[in-house]
Amino acid sequence: MSSTPNQHQNHNQNKNHKAIERRALTVGIVVNIAQVAAGMVVFLMTGLKAMFLDFSFTAISVLSGLVAVYLSRRTVRTTERFPNGMFALEPIYAIAKAILTLSLLLYSLLDVIQVAYNYFALGQGEPIVTGPVVIYELFAVAACFCLCVYYRSRNRSIRDSSTMLNAEANSSFVDGVMSAGVGAVAVILMILPAGGPLGFLHYTGDFFITVALVIATIKEPFGVLKEAFVELVGGVHDDDETNAHVESVAQRHLPANTEYDKTLIFKTGMNYTVDVYLAGTGDTIDVADLVECKRSLERELKRRLHIVDVDFVFD
């Protein structure tokens, strides 16, 4: 069966929005690779535990970015076995990244707790070496927050439909907060006298800043985890603005002899499924009119939702 002009148009539109997503992810990969290389050098020079947490987060962003670029190309493709694409891979990706982020936070927290226990309970420990940490963190903070703004800007251009760009933006935000915290501690330790009442911070400052960073950032991966889980298990999309828009548009494309009941929106990755519930008001419903209303509704919704499938449901 040959493709219709409408199908070609929708396919090209979907490719364009996925291209925006891939370009943003590729920019992030390049920036993060530079950060990982610099962060690893600084960590090897100083041995600062918080630096390990910092550049490890960035390393996760590089690896996850590569996976995200692959998924961005793959999920939109349709095959005989997956005629609707594989958009479920996108929330699965977000869940995996959130779990990995939480695992890294827990590992770093346990590591610095051990360091603090050795100092306060056993009197063992080595003074923290800051070295070039401040210079690196200035670069890292600027890079992370610029990436965060860039990801969110690109996602807004496609109406915040990309689950993966949302995950990467949150990850960059967490990374930037960590970099700012580590840099602040490095500055404090540079000006803090070793023999003063706060001299213990030269040995345990790593513990306090890591705990503070974990507390400040742990909400972000949990938020990503929650949103991705709702998408994966088929939960209703809860964005009020999007719901109001879809409901308004749906009521302008009702088939003859039907009455509007309600609309349910489901989002999986960048794909939206819109179920429009109708009740019959006449003896017959013209199938051709039903199909045309479905297609016209999809055309209008795709201006905002990009990749959307509409189903008329008679309950």
Coordinates of C-alpha atoms in Angstrom, one line a residue:
M1 CA 0.0 0.0 0.0
S2 CA 1.5 3.4 -0.9
S3 CA 1.9 6.2 1.6
T4 CA -0.5 9.2 1.4
P5 CA 0.8 12.8 1.2
N6 CA -0.5 13.3 4.7
Q7 CA 1.6 10.4 6.0
H8 CA 4.7 11.8 4.3
Q9 CA 4.1 15.2 5.8
N10 CA 3.7 13.7 9.3
H11 CA 6.8 11.6 8.9
N12 CA 8.9 14.6 7.8
Q13 CA 7.5 16.6 10.8
N14 CA 8.4 13.9 13.2
K15 CA 11.9 13.7 11.8
N16 CA 12.3 17.4 12.2
H17 CA 11.4 17.4 15.9
K18 CA 13.6 14.4 16.5
A19 CA 16.4 16.2 14.7
I20 CA 16.0 19.1 17.2
E21 CA 16.3 16.7 20.0
R22 CA 19.4 15.0 18.6
R23 CA 21.2 18.2 18.0
A24 CA 20.6 19.3 21.5
L25 CA 21.8 16.0 22.9
T26 CA 24.9 16.1 20.7
V27 CA 25.9 19.6 21.9
G28 CA 25.6 18.3 25.5
I29 CA 27.8 15.3 24.7
V30 CA 30.6 17.6 23.4
V31 CA 30.5 20.0 26.3
N32 CA 30.3 17.1 28.9
I33 CA 33.3 15.3 27.4
A34 CA 35.4 18.4 27.9
Q35 CA 34.2 18.6 31.5
V36 CA 34.9 15.0 32.2
A37 CA 38.5 15.2 31.0
A38 CA 39.2 18.4 33.0
G39 CA 37.4 17.0 36.1
M40 CA 39.3 13.7 36.1
V41 CA 42.6 15.6 36.0
V42 CA 41.6 17.8 38.9
F43 CA 40.4 14.8 40.9
L44 CA 43.6 13.0 40.4
M45 CA 45.5 16.1 41.5
T46 CA 43.5 16.7 44.7
G47 CA 41.7 13.4 45.6
L48 CA 38.7 15.5 46.6
K49 CA 35.7 13.2 47.1
A50 CA 33.2 15.8 46.1
M51 CA 35.2 16.2 42.9
F52 CA 34.7 12.5 42.2
L53 CA 31.0 12.9 42.6
D54 CA 31.1 16.0 40.4
F55 CA 32.9 14.6 37.4
S56 CA 31.2 11.2 37.7
F57 CA 27.9 12.9 37.2
T58 CA 29.3 14.5 34.1
A59 CA 30.6 11.1 32.9
I60 CA 27.1 9.7 33.3
S61 CA 25.7 12.5 31.2
V62 CA 28.2 11.7 28.4
L63 CA 27.3 8.0 28.4
S64 CA 23.5 8.6 28.7
G65 CA 23.8 11.3 26.0
L66 CA 25.2 8.8 23.6
V67 CA 22.4 6.3 24.4
A68 CA 19.8 9.1 24.1
V69 CA 21.0 10.1 20.6
Y70 CA 20.7 6.5 19.5
L71 CA 17.2 6.2 21.1
S72 CA 16.2 9.5 19.5
R73 CA 16.9 7.9 16.0
R74 CA 15.4 4.5 16.9
T75 CA 12.2 5.2 18.8
V76 CA 10.4 7.1 16.0
R77 CA 11.0 4.3 13.5
T78 CA 8.1 2.0 12.7
T79 CA 8.4 -1.7 11.7
E80 CA 5.9 -4.5 11.2
R81 CA 6.4 -5.6 14.7
F82 CA 6.4 -2.1 16.2
P83 CA 4.0 -0.2 13.9
N84 CA 3.7 2.7 16.5
G85 CA 7.4 3.0 17.1
M86 CA 9.2 2.3 20.3
F87 CA 8.6 5.4 22.3
A88 CA 8.4 3.5 25.5
L89 CA 12.3 3.3 25.4
E90 CA 12.4 7.0 26.2
P91 CA 10.8 6.8 29.7
I92 CA 12.8 3.6 30.3
Y93 CA 15.9 5.6 29.5
A94 CA 14.9 8.3 31.9
I95 CA 14.1 5.8 34.7
A96 CA 17.5 4.1 34.2
K97 CA 19.3 7.4 34.4
A98 CA 17.5 8.5 37.5
I99 CA 18.3 5.2 39.2
L100 CA 22.0 5.5 38.3
T101 CA 22.0 9.1 39.6
L102 CA 20.5 8.1 42.9
S103 CA 22.9 5.2 43.2
L104 CA 25.9 7.6 42.7
L105 CA 24.5 10.0 45.3
L106 CA 24.2 7.1 47.8
Y107 CA 27.7 5.8 47.1
S108 CA 29.3 9.2 47.5
L109 CA 27.3 9.8 50.7
L110 CA 28.5 6.6 52.2
D111 CA 32.1 7.3 51.1
V112 CA 32.3 10.7 52.8
I113 CA 30.5 9.4 55.9
Q114 CA 33.4 6.9 56.3
V115 CA 35.9 9.7 55.9
A116 CA 34.2 11.8 58.6
Y117 CA 34.0 8.8 61.0
N118 CA 37.7 8.1 60.6
Y119 CA 38.5 11.7 61.5
F120 CA 36.1 12.3 64.4
A121 CA 36.1 8.9 65.9
L122 CA 39.6 7.5 65.1
G123 CA 41.6 10.7 64.6
Q124 CA 42.7 9.6 61.1
G125 CA 42.6 11.7 58.0
E126 CA 44.5 13.8 55.4
P127 CA 44.1 17.5 54.8
I128 CA 42.1 18.4 51.7
V129 CA 44.1 19.7 48.8
T130 CA 42.1 22.2 46.7
G131 CA 44.7 23.0 44.0
P132 CA 43.0 24.1 40.8
V133 CA 39.5 23.2 42.0
V134 CA 38.1 26.8 41.9
I135 CA 39.2 27.4 38.3
Y136 CA 37.7 24.1 37.2
E137 CA 34.4 24.7 39.0
L138 CA 33.9 28.2 37.6
F139 CA 34.1 26.6 34.1
A140 CA 31.9 23.7 35.2
V141 CA 29.2 25.8 36.7
A142 CA 29.0 28.0 33.6
A143 CA 28.9 25.0 31.3
C144 CA 26.3 23.1 33.3
F145 CA 23.8 26.0 33.7
C146 CA 24.3 27.0 30.0
L147 CA 23.5 23.4 29.0
C148 CA 20.5 23.3 31.3
V149 CA 19.1 26.5 29.8
Y150 CA 19.9 25.2 26.3
Y151 CA 18.2 21.9 26.8
R152 CA 15.0 23.5 28.2
S153 CA 15.0 26.1 25.4
R154 CA 15.2 23.3 22.8
N155 CA 12.5 21.3 24.6
R156 CA 10.2 24.3 24.8
S157 CA 10.6 24.7 21.0
I158 CA 8.9 21.3 20.7
R159 CA 6.4 22.1 23.5
D160 CA 8.3 20.2 26.2
S161 CA 7.5 16.9 24.5
S162 CA 11.0 15.3 24.9
T163 CA 11.3 13.1 28.0
M164 CA 15.0 12.7 27.3
L165 CA 15.8 16.4 27.0
N166 CA 13.9 16.9 30.3
A167 CA 16.1 14.2 31.9
E168 CA 19.3 15.8 30.6
A169 CA 18.2 19.3 31.7
N170 CA 17.6 18.1 35.2
S171 CA 20.9 16.2 35.2
S172 CA 22.8 19.3 34.1
F173 CA 21.1 21.3 36.8
V174 CA 22.2 18.8 39.5
D175 CA 25.7 18.8 38.1
G176 CA 25.8 22.6 38.1
V177 CA 24.7 22.8 41.8
M178 CA 27.3 20.2 42.7
S179 CA 30.0 22.2 40.9
A180 CA 29.0 25.4 42.6
G181 CA 29.0 23.7 46.0
V182 CA 32.5 22.1 45.5
G183 CA 33.8 25.4 44.3
A184 CA 32.5 27.3 47.3
V185 CA 34.1 24.8 49.7
A186 CA 37.4 25.1 47.8
V187 CA 37.3 28.9 48.3
I188 CA 36.5 28.6 52.0
L189 CA 39.3 26.2 52.6
M190 CA 41.8 28.5 50.8
I191 CA 41.1 31.4 53.2
L192 CA 40.4 29.3 56.3
P193 CA 43.4 29.1 58.7
A194 CA 44.4 25.5 59.5
G195 CA 44.9 26.1 63.2
G196 CA 41.6 28.0 63.9
P197 CA 38.4 26.7 65.6
L198 CA 37.1 25.6 62.2
G199 CA 40.4 23.9 61.2
F200 CA 38.7 20.5 61.2
L201 CA 37.0 21.5 57.9
H202 CA 40.4 21.1 56.2
Y203 CA 39.9 17.4 56.9
T204 CA 36.1 17.0 56.8
G205 CA 34.9 19.8 54.5
D206 CA 34.4 17.2 51.9
F207 CA 31.9 15.4 54.1
F208 CA 29.8 18.5 54.8
I209 CA 29.6 19.7 51.2
T210 CA 28.8 16.3 49.8
V211 CA 25.9 15.8 52.4
A212 CA 24.6 19.3 51.5
L213 CA 24.8 18.5 47.8
V214 CA 23.0 15.2 48.2
I215 CA 20.2 16.9 50.1
A216 CA 19.9 19.8 47.6
T217 CA 19.9 17.6 44.5
I218 CA 18.2 14.3 45.4
K219 CA 14.7 15.7 44.6
E220 CA 15.6 16.1 40.9
P221 CA 16.2 12.4 40.0
F222 CA 13.1 11.5 42.0
G223 CA 11.1 13.9 39.9
V224 CA 12.4 12.5 36.7
L225 CA 11.7 8.9 38.0
K226 CA 8.1 9.8 38.9
E227 CA 7.3 11.4 35.5
A228 CA 8.9 8.6 33.5
F229 CA 7.2 5.9 35.5
V230 CA 3.8 7.5 34.9
E231 CA 4.5 7.6 31.1
L232 CA 5.7 4.0 31.1
V233 CA 2.7 2.5 32.8
G234 CA 0.2 4.5 30.8
G235 CA -0.8 7.2 33.3
V236 CA -2.9 10.2 32.1
H237 CA -0.9 13.3 31.1
D238 CA -1.4 15.9 33.8
D239 CA -0.3 19.1 32.1
D240 CA -3.3 21.4 32.6
E241 CA -2.4 23.7 29.7
T242 CA -1.9 20.9 27.2
N243 CA -5.1 19.2 28.4
A244 CA -7.2 22.4 28.0
H245 CA -5.7 22.9 24.5
V246 CA -6.5 19.4 23.3
E247 CA -10.0 19.5 24.8
S248 CA -10.7 22.8 23.0
V249 CA -9.4 21.6 19.7
A250 CA -11.2 18.2 20.0
Q251 CA -14.6 19.9 20.3
R252 CA -14.0 21.7 17.0
H253 CA -13.6 18.4 15.1
L254 CA -16.6 16.3 16.2
P255 CA -18.1 13.9 13.7
A256 CA -21.8 14.5 12.8
N257 CA -24.4 12.9 15.1
T258 CA -22.0 12.7 18.1
E259 CA -21.7 14.5 21.4
Y260 CA -18.4 15.3 23.2
D261 CA -17.9 13.6 26.6
K262 CA -14.3 13.9 27.7
T263 CA -10.7 13.7 26.5
L264 CA -7.8 11.6 28.0
I265 CA -4.2 12.2 26.9
F266 CA -1.4 9.7 27.3
K267 CA 2.2 10.6 26.7
T268 CA 5.0 8.1 26.1
G269 CA 8.3 9.7 25.3
M270 CA 7.6 12.2 22.5
N271 CA 4.4 10.4 21.4
Y272 CA 1.0 11.5 22.4
T273 CA -2.2 9.4 22.3
V274 CA -5.4 11.3 22.5
D275 CA -8.6 9.4 23.3
V276 CA -11.7 11.5 22.6
Y277 CA -14.8 9.9 24.2
L278 CA -18.0 10.5 22.3
A279 CA -21.7 9.6 22.6
G280 CA -23.9 9.0 19.6
T281 CA -26.9 11.4 19.1
G282 CA -28.3 10.0 15.9
D283 CA -29.3 6.7 14.3
T284 CA -26.1 6.4 12.1
I285 CA -22.6 7.8 12.0
D286 CA -20.8 8.2 8.7
V287 CA -17.5 6.3 8.7
A288 CA -15.9 8.6 6.1
D289 CA -16.8 11.6 8.2
L290 CA -15.4 9.9 11.3
V291 CA -12.1 9.3 9.6
E292 CA -11.9 12.8 8.2
C293 CA -12.6 14.3 11.6
K294 CA -9.9 12.1 13.1
R295 CA -7.3 13.2 10.5
S296 CA -8.2 16.9 10.7
L297 CA -8.0 16.7 14.5
E298 CA -4.5 15.1 14.3
R299 CA -3.3 17.7 11.8
E300 CA -4.3 20.5 14.1
L301 CA -2.9 18.9 17.3
K302 CA 0.4 18.1 15.6
R303 CA 1.1 21.8 15.3
R304 CA 1.7 21.7 19.1
L305 CA 2.1 18.0 20.1
H306 CA 4.2 17.0 17.0
I307 CA 3.7 13.2 17.2
V308 CA 0.1 12.4 18.0
D309 CA -2.5 9.6 17.4
V310 CA -6.2 10.3 17.9
D311 CA -8.7 7.7 18.7
F312 CA -12.5 8.3 18.9
V313 CA -14.0 6.2 21.7
F314 CA -17.7 5.4 22.0
D315 CA -18.4 4.3 25.6

